Amino acid sequence: EIVMTQSPATLSLSPGERATLSCRASHNIRNDLAWYQQKSGQPPRLLISAASTRATGVPNRFSGSGSGTDFTLTINGLQSEDFGIYFCQQYSDWPPRTFGQGTRVEVK
Amino acid sequence: QVKLHQWGAGLLKPSETLSLTCAVYNAPVSGYYWAWIRQSPEKGLEWLGEVDHRGITNVNPSVKGRLTISIDTFKKEVSLKLTSLIVTDTAVYYCARDPAPRGGGGFDFWGQGARITVSS
């Protein structure tokens, strides 16, 4: 099973700042990585697939990068609606498909 | 707009069986995997398994032997049965669409979630 590790656990930032979230895979997953945003009481929302391809309707302030084992989600110019929890997920080697434990982006 | 609507019992006892159903609207069921994923504070997001339109399934080894996923292509409904429930099966359960067979990745549409509590 591929283990996904996210850091940091919590990111405290002010609106307008840049958020940089990391995700590391225990094995090479090429670029088979997705990022999700989740807000309280809602299901996760797909933001990015194939490590860097934004899903339909996702603002271009969200960008993803990386391949192999190390990946980054960057949010440029945090908006109030961007605060929440972000998860990465690999779909390279399954079953099982696996998720990271999440990074909480909170208002500083 | 694709919509997934799910339903099923919320409070169950240990050893009982959980049954959930997920209906798919405004999308074909063929060409996708239909997954069940659960979320708890203890385990985070956990992929349980998936089924395609032919009824072929993949299951997480963590629940293998207890989990059955099936599909009714006529009704466009996906079902989950999890037997021999234990307290740690308590979680919010989601159904989700996986476009992997079409070359995509990531779960692009999700049901609203069902909060399941296992308690004696």
XYZ file of C-alpha atoms in Angstrom:
228
model
C 0.000 0.000 0.000
C 1.269 3.446 -0.912
C 1.364 5.774 2.082
C 0.697 9.459 1.474
C 2.151 11.948 3.960
C 1.103 15.587 4.008
C 2.807 18.523 5.667
C 2.329 20.675 7.539
C -0.672 19.482 9.514
C -1.867 23.061 9.913
C -1.039 26.238 8.015
C -2.039 29.550 9.580
C -2.173 32.327 7.000
C -3.875 35.624 6.317
C -6.102 36.355 3.314
C -4.000 37.380 0.343
C -1.016 35.266 1.348
C 0.336 32.270 -0.530
C -0.230 28.758 0.784
C 2.213 25.975 -0.006
C 1.108 22.448 0.883
C 3.245 19.349 0.498
C 2.395 15.727 -0.174
C 4.875 12.879 -0.271
C 4.265 9.354 -1.551
C 6.059 6.324 -0.119
C 6.694 5.035 -3.648
C 6.933 6.521 -7.114
C 3.432 7.391 -8.308
C 4.468 9.207 -11.496
C 1.959 12.080 -11.676
C -1.066 10.027 -10.586
C -2.058 12.440 -7.839
C -5.191 14.381 -7.029
C -5.809 17.236 -4.598
C -9.084 17.926 -2.835
C -10.520 20.715 -0.737
C -12.992 19.960 2.033
C -15.099 22.317 4.094
C -16.958 21.414 7.237
C -20.005 19.235 6.615
C -19.290 18.817 2.914
C -17.714 16.064 0.827
C -14.269 16.677 -0.615
C -14.135 18.683 -3.835
C -11.686 17.678 -6.559
C -9.291 20.526 -7.302
C -6.482 18.964 -9.302
C -5.759 15.671 -11.014
C -2.674 14.368 -12.794
C -0.676 16.417 -10.268
C -1.216 19.709 -12.104
C -4.488 19.724 -14.094
C -7.185 21.884 -12.534
C -10.666 20.424 -12.428
C -13.518 22.247 -14.133
C -14.381 25.506 -12.418
C -11.320 25.612 -10.155
C -9.795 29.103 -10.013
C -6.315 29.529 -11.457
C -4.939 30.667 -8.102
C -4.754 26.927 -7.360
C -1.797 25.169 -8.937
C -0.229 21.755 -8.497
C 3.245 20.521 -9.260
C 5.538 17.567 -8.749
C 6.011 14.010 -9.905
C 7.389 10.778 -8.567
C 7.162 11.073 -4.793
C 7.005 14.799 -4.012
C 4.092 17.073 -4.807
C 3.003 20.595 -3.986
C -0.306 22.436 -4.011
C 0.056 26.206 -4.132
C -2.735 28.681 -3.514
C -1.802 32.191 -4.608
C -3.630 35.014 -2.896
C -5.753 33.160 -0.358
C -9.423 34.062 -0.481
C -11.798 33.658 2.455
C -13.458 30.671 0.747
C -10.107 28.846 0.479
C -9.805 28.121 4.196
C -10.481 24.475 4.896
C -8.758 21.097 4.767
C -6.792 19.845 1.770
C -6.090 16.222 0.948
C -3.896 14.520 -1.592
C -4.711 11.099 -3.046
C -2.785 8.678 -5.228
C -4.341 6.582 -7.947
C -1.175 5.058 -9.349
C -1.117 1.728 -7.553
C -4.349 0.199 -6.263
C -6.134 -1.352 -4.563
C -6.198 0.498 -2.355
C -6.338 4.087 -3.521
C -4.931 6.083 -0.608
C -5.256 9.573 0.812
C -3.019 11.789 2.859
C -4.132 12.776 6.338
C -4.822 16.359 5.300
C -3.492 19.881 5.823
C -5.754 22.403 7.511
C -5.445 25.938 6.143
C -6.750 28.315 8.787
C -7.032 32.042 9.246
C -4.115 33.519 11.130
C -24.841 18.471 -13.686
C -23.854 15.036 -12.393
C -25.419 14.282 -9.049
C -24.956 11.406 -6.637
C -27.610 10.925 -3.985
C -27.076 8.357 -1.267
C -29.180 6.918 1.532
C -29.084 4.249 4.240
C -29.521 3.563 7.940
C -27.506 5.684 10.348
C -27.373 3.901 13.723
C -26.381 0.261 13.876
C -25.149 -2.207 16.485
C -21.941 -4.233 16.405
C -22.257 -7.398 14.290
C -25.054 -5.870 12.187
C -24.871 -5.157 8.449
C -24.625 -1.698 6.911
C -26.512 -1.146 3.673
C -26.134 2.022 1.618
C -27.339 2.940 -1.849
C -26.160 5.675 -4.187
C -28.205 6.852 -7.169
C -26.512 8.446 -10.164
C -28.216 11.296 -12.035
C -27.304 12.993 -15.305
C -24.432 10.662 -16.153
C -23.992 7.182 -17.593
C -22.701 4.487 -15.261
C -20.595 2.850 -17.957
C -17.053 4.041 -18.388
C -16.505 4.905 -14.738
C -15.713 3.284 -11.453
C -18.196 3.967 -8.676
C -16.444 4.060 -5.344
C -17.291 4.022 -1.682
C -15.087 6.078 0.607
C -15.440 6.697 4.319
C -14.071 9.360 6.619
C -13.477 9.256 10.336
C -11.321 11.317 12.704
C -9.282 8.218 13.519
C -8.586 6.899 10.012
C -9.123 9.974 7.818
C -10.318 9.289 4.279
C -10.359 5.583 3.505
C -11.172 4.179 0.075
C -13.274 1.050 0.608
C -13.764 -0.224 -2.913
C -15.323 0.324 -6.310
C -17.451 -1.265 -9.001
C -17.766 -0.715 -12.729
C -20.820 -1.108 -14.975
C -19.979 -4.777 -15.588
C -20.107 -5.457 -11.854
C -16.366 -5.954 -11.554
C -15.146 -4.841 -8.147
C -11.945 -3.899 -6.368
C -11.933 -3.909 -2.584
C -9.622 -2.519 0.060
C -7.881 -5.421 1.833
C -8.778 -3.726 5.132
C -12.445 -4.658 4.633
C -12.119 -7.624 2.302
C -14.446 -10.419 3.293
C -16.922 -7.987 4.874
C -17.612 -5.634 1.959
C -19.843 -6.200 -1.054
C -20.318 -3.540 -3.712
C -22.838 -4.015 -6.491
C -24.414 -2.035 -9.293
C -27.844 -1.943 -10.901
C -27.178 -0.439 -14.307
C -30.877 -0.144 -15.143
C -31.677 1.884 -12.026
C -28.223 3.539 -12.093
C -27.724 2.678 -8.440
C -24.610 1.507 -6.626
C -24.909 -0.365 -3.344
C -22.648 -1.130 -0.428
C -23.040 -3.859 2.166
C -20.608 -4.050 5.056
C -21.151 -6.999 7.376
C -20.036 -7.802 10.922
C -19.888 -4.165 11.893
C -17.505 -3.038 14.618
C -17.325 0.245 16.479
C -14.442 1.469 14.332
C -16.689 1.310 11.241
C -18.268 4.488 12.567
C -17.674 7.145 9.904
C -19.231 9.308 7.242
C -19.652 7.176 4.136
C -19.507 8.687 0.654
C -20.104 7.365 -2.810
C -18.016 8.964 -5.540
C -17.337 8.745 -9.254
C -13.900 7.782 -10.501
C -13.199 8.531 -14.172
C -10.145 6.224 -14.198
C -11.448 3.896 -16.959
C -11.642 6.943 -19.226
C -8.066 7.884 -18.435
C -8.850 10.373 -15.715
C -7.947 10.423 -12.071
C -9.380 11.614 -8.820
C -12.965 11.391 -7.641
C -14.790 14.117 -9.505
C -18.322 13.843 -8.101
C -19.357 12.855 -4.579
C -22.550 12.003 -2.780
C -23.643 14.126 0.134
C -22.393 11.619 2.704
C -24.139 9.391 5.239
C -23.155 9.525 8.894
C -23.019 5.957 10.211
C -22.655 5.206 13.903
C -21.932 1.728 15.222
C -22.696 1.495 18.907
C -24.142 -1.023 21.338
